[in-house]
Short mmCIF file of C-alpha atoms in Angstrom, two decimals:
data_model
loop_
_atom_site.label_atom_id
_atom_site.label_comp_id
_atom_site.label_asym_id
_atom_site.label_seq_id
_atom_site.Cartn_x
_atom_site.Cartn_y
_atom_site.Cartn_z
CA UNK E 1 7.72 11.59 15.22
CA UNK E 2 10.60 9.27 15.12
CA UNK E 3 9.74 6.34 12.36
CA UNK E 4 12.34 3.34 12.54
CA UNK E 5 11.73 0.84 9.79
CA UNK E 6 14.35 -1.17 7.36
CA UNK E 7 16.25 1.02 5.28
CA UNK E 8 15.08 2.51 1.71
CA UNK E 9 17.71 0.02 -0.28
CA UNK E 10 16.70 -3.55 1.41
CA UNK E 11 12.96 -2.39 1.35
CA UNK E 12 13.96 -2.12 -2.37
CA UNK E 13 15.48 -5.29 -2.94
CA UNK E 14 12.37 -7.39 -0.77
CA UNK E 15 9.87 -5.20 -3.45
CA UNK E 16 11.28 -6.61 -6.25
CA UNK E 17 11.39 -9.94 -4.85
CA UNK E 18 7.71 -9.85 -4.14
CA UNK E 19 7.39 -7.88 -7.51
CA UNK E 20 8.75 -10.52 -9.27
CA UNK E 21 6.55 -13.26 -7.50
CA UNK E 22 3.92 -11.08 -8.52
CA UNK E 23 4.45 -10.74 -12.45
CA UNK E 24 5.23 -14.45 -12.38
CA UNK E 25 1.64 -15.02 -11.21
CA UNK E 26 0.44 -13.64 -14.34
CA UNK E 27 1.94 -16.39 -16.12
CA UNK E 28 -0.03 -19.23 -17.25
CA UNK E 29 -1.08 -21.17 -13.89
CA UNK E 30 0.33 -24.37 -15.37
CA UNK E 31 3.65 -22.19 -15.22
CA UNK E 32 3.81 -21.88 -11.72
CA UNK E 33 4.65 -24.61 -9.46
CA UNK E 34 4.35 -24.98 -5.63
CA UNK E 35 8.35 -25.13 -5.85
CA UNK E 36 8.25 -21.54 -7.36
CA UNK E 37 6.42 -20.30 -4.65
CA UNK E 38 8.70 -21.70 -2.09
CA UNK E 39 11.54 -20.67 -3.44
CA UNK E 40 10.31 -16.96 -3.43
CA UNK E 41 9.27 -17.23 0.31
CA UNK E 42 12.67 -19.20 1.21
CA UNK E 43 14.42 -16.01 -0.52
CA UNK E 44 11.79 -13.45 1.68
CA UNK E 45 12.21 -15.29 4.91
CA UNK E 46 16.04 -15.36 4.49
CA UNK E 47 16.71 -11.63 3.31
CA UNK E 48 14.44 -11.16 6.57
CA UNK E 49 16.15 -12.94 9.02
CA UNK E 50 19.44 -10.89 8.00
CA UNK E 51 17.92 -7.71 8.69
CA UNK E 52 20.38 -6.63 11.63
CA UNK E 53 23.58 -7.92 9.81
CA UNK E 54 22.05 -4.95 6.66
CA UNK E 55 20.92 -2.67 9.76
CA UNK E 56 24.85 -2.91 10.78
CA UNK E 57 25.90 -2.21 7.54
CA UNK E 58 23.83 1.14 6.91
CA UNK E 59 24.68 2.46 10.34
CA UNK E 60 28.60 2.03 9.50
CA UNK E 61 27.88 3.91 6.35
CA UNK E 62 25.96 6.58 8.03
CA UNK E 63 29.16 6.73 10.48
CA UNK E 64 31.62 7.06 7.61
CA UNK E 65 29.91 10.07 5.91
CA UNK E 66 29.78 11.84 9.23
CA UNK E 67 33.45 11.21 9.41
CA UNK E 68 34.19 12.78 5.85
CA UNK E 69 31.68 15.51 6.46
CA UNK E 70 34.13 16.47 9.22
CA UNK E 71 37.05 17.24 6.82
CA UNK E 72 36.93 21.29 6.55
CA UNK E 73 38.55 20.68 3.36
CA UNK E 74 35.94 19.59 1.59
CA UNK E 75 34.63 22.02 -1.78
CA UNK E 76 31.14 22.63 -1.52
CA UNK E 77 30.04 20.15 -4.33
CA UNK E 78 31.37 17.36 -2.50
CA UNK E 79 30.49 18.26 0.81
CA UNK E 80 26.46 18.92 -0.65
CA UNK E 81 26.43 15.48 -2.29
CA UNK E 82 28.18 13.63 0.88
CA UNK E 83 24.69 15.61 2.69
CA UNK E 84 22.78 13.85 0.57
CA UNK E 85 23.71 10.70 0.44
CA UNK E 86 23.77 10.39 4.02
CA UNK E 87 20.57 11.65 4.12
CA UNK E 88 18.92 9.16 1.84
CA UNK E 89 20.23 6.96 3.93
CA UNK E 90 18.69 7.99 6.85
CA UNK E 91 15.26 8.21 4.48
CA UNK E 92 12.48 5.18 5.65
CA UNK E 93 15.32 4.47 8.72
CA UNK E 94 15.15 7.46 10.84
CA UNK E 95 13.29 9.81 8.61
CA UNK E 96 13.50 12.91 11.35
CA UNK E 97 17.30 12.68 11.10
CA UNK E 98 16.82 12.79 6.99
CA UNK E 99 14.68 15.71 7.53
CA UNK E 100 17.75 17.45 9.84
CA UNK E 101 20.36 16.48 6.54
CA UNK E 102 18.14 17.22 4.47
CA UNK E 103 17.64 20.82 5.96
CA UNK E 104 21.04 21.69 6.41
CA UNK E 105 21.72 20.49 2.79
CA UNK E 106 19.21 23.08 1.67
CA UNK E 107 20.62 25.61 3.41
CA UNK E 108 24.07 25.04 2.14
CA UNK E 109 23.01 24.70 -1.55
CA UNK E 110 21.39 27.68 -1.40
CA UNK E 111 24.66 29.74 0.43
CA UNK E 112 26.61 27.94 -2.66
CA UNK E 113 24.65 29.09 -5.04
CA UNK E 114 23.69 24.99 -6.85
CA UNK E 115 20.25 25.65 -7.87
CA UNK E 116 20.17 21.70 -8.92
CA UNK E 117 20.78 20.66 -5.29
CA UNK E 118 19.04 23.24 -3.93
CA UNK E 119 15.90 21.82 -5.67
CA UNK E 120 17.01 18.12 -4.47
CA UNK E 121 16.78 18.78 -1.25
CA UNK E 122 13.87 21.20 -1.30
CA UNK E 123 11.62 18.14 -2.85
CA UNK E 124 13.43 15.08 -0.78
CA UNK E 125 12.78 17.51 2.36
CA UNK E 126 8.80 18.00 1.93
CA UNK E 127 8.48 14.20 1.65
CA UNK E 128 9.88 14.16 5.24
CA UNK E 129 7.80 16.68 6.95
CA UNK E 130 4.56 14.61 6.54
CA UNK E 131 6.40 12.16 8.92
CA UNK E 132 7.74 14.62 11.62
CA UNK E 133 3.64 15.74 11.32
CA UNK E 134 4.30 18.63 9.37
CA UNK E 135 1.71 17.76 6.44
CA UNK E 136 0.70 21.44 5.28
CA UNK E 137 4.05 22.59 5.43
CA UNK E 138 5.51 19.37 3.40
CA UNK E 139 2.58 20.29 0.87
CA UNK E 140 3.43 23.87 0.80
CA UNK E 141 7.26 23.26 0.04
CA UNK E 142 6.64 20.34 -2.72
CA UNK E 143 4.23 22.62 -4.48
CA UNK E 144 5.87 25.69 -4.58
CA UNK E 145 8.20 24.13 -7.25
CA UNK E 146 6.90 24.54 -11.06
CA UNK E 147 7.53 20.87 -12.27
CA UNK E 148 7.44 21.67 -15.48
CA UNK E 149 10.83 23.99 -15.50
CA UNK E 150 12.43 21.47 -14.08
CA UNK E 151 15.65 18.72 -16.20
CA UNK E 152 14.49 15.48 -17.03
CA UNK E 153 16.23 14.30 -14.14
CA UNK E 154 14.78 16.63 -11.06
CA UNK E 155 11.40 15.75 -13.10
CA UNK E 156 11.69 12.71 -12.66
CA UNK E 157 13.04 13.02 -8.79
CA UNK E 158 9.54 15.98 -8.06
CA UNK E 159 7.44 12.66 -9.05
CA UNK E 160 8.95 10.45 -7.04
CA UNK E 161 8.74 12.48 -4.48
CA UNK E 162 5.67 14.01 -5.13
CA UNK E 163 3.79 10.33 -5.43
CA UNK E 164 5.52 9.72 -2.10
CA UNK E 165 4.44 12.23 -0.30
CA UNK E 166 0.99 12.47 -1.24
CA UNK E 167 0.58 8.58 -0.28
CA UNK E 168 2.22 10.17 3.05
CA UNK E 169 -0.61 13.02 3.69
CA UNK E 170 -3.45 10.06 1.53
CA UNK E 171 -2.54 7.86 4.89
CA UNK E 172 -3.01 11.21 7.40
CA UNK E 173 -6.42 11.06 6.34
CA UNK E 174 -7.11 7.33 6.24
CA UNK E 175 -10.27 7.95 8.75
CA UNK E 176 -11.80 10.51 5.86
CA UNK E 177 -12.96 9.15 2.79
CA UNK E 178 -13.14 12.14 0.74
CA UNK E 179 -9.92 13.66 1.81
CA UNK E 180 -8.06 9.93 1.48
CA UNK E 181 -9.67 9.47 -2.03
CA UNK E 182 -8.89 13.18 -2.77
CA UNK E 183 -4.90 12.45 -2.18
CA UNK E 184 -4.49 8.99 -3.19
CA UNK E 185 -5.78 10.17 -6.66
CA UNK E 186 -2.92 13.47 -6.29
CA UNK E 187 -0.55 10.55 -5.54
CA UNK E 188 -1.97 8.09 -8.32
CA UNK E 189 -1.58 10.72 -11.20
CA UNK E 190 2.22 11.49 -10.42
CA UNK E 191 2.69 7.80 -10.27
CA UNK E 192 1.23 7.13 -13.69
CA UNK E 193 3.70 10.50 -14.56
CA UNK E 194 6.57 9.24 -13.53
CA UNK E 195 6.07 5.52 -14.89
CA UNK E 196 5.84 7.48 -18.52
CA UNK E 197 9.53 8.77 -18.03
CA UNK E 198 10.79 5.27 -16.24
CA UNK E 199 12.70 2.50 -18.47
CA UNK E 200 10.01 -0.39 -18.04
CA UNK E 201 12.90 -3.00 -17.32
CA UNK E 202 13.98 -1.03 -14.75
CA UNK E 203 14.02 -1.46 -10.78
CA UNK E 204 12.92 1.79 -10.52
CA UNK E 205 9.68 1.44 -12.74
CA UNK E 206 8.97 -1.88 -10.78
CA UNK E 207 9.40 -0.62 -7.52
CA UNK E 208 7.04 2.40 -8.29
CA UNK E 209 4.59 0.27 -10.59
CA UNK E 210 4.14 -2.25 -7.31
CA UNK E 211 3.99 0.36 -4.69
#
């Protein structure tokens, strides 16, 4: 399944917008004027209506990874985090191409020996499959990895992903009540996990404390 939608840095920057509309509205109501709430929406509707001048953009940075990942003298450290990056950029665009990079990234961290990547890609891969309608096997791969061994920082990346994918396989069974419930709460817990490691001031915690 091929899934187009805006790409996982402007969907980023329109969450905290809307985010930050949101905490406002916790403010005293004699704090929030109908010129506040305008000026939110102006900001929405504009970041909107430049969506193809950012789709542009992303597409010529896809381009120029492909274009360094074509230099044979690349060492494998580079080359692995070039993979990467081009495949979170693919990730919420084109998510059956960020399965492919993801894949192949895999693969090569594993022939290199980089446990650390090899783990990166292992987790940013089973949040994929759910989309290319893989669900048991995106299951399968994300919980075949002992969370608890991991750094702080590939911790911190299993719950994101984790949460993620869970809301993935939570919407695959929107039709069954027990089985929706049953992952949303999966997806809830690592949530609420990952929040606990998040700086509270960050874009990060907002963007996961919204979604």
């Amino acid at each position: 399944m091929r899934k187009v939608v805006l790409p996982f840095a402007i969907k980023v920057f329109l969450s905290l917008i809307v985010i930050g509309a949101v905490r406002a509205s916790a403010a005293p109501a004699s704090a929030i004027t109908p010129a506040d709430v305008e000026r939110v929406l102006s900001r929405l509707d504009n970041e909107l209506e430049q969506r193809e001048h950012y789709l542009r953009l992303h597409e010529h940075k896809i381009d120029s990874l492909t274009e360094l990942l074509a230099d044979r003298q690349l060492d494998a450290s580079e080359r692995l985090r070039i993979i990467e990056e081009k495949g979170d950029l693919y990730d919420g665009y084109l998510s059956d191409s960020a399965l492919v990079c993801y894949t192949a990234g895999w693969n090569e961290a594993i022939a290199a020996g980089d446990k650390d990547r090899e783990i990166r890609f292992k987790l940013k891969s089973a949040v994929c499959l759910p989309l290319a309608g893989f669900v048991g096997d995106g299951v399968s791969r994300f919980e075949s990895i002992d969370l608890d061994s991991l750094t702080p920082e590939l911790k911190e990346l299993a719950l994101e992903c984790g949460r993620q994918l869970y809301s993935y396989v939570a919407a695959f069974y929107s039709a069954y009540p027990t089985e929706y419930d049953k992952w949303t709460s999966l997806s809830t817990d690592l949530q609420k996990r990952l929040l606990e490691m998040l700086d509270q001031e960050s874009p990060k915690y907002l963007l996961n404390q919204g979604e």
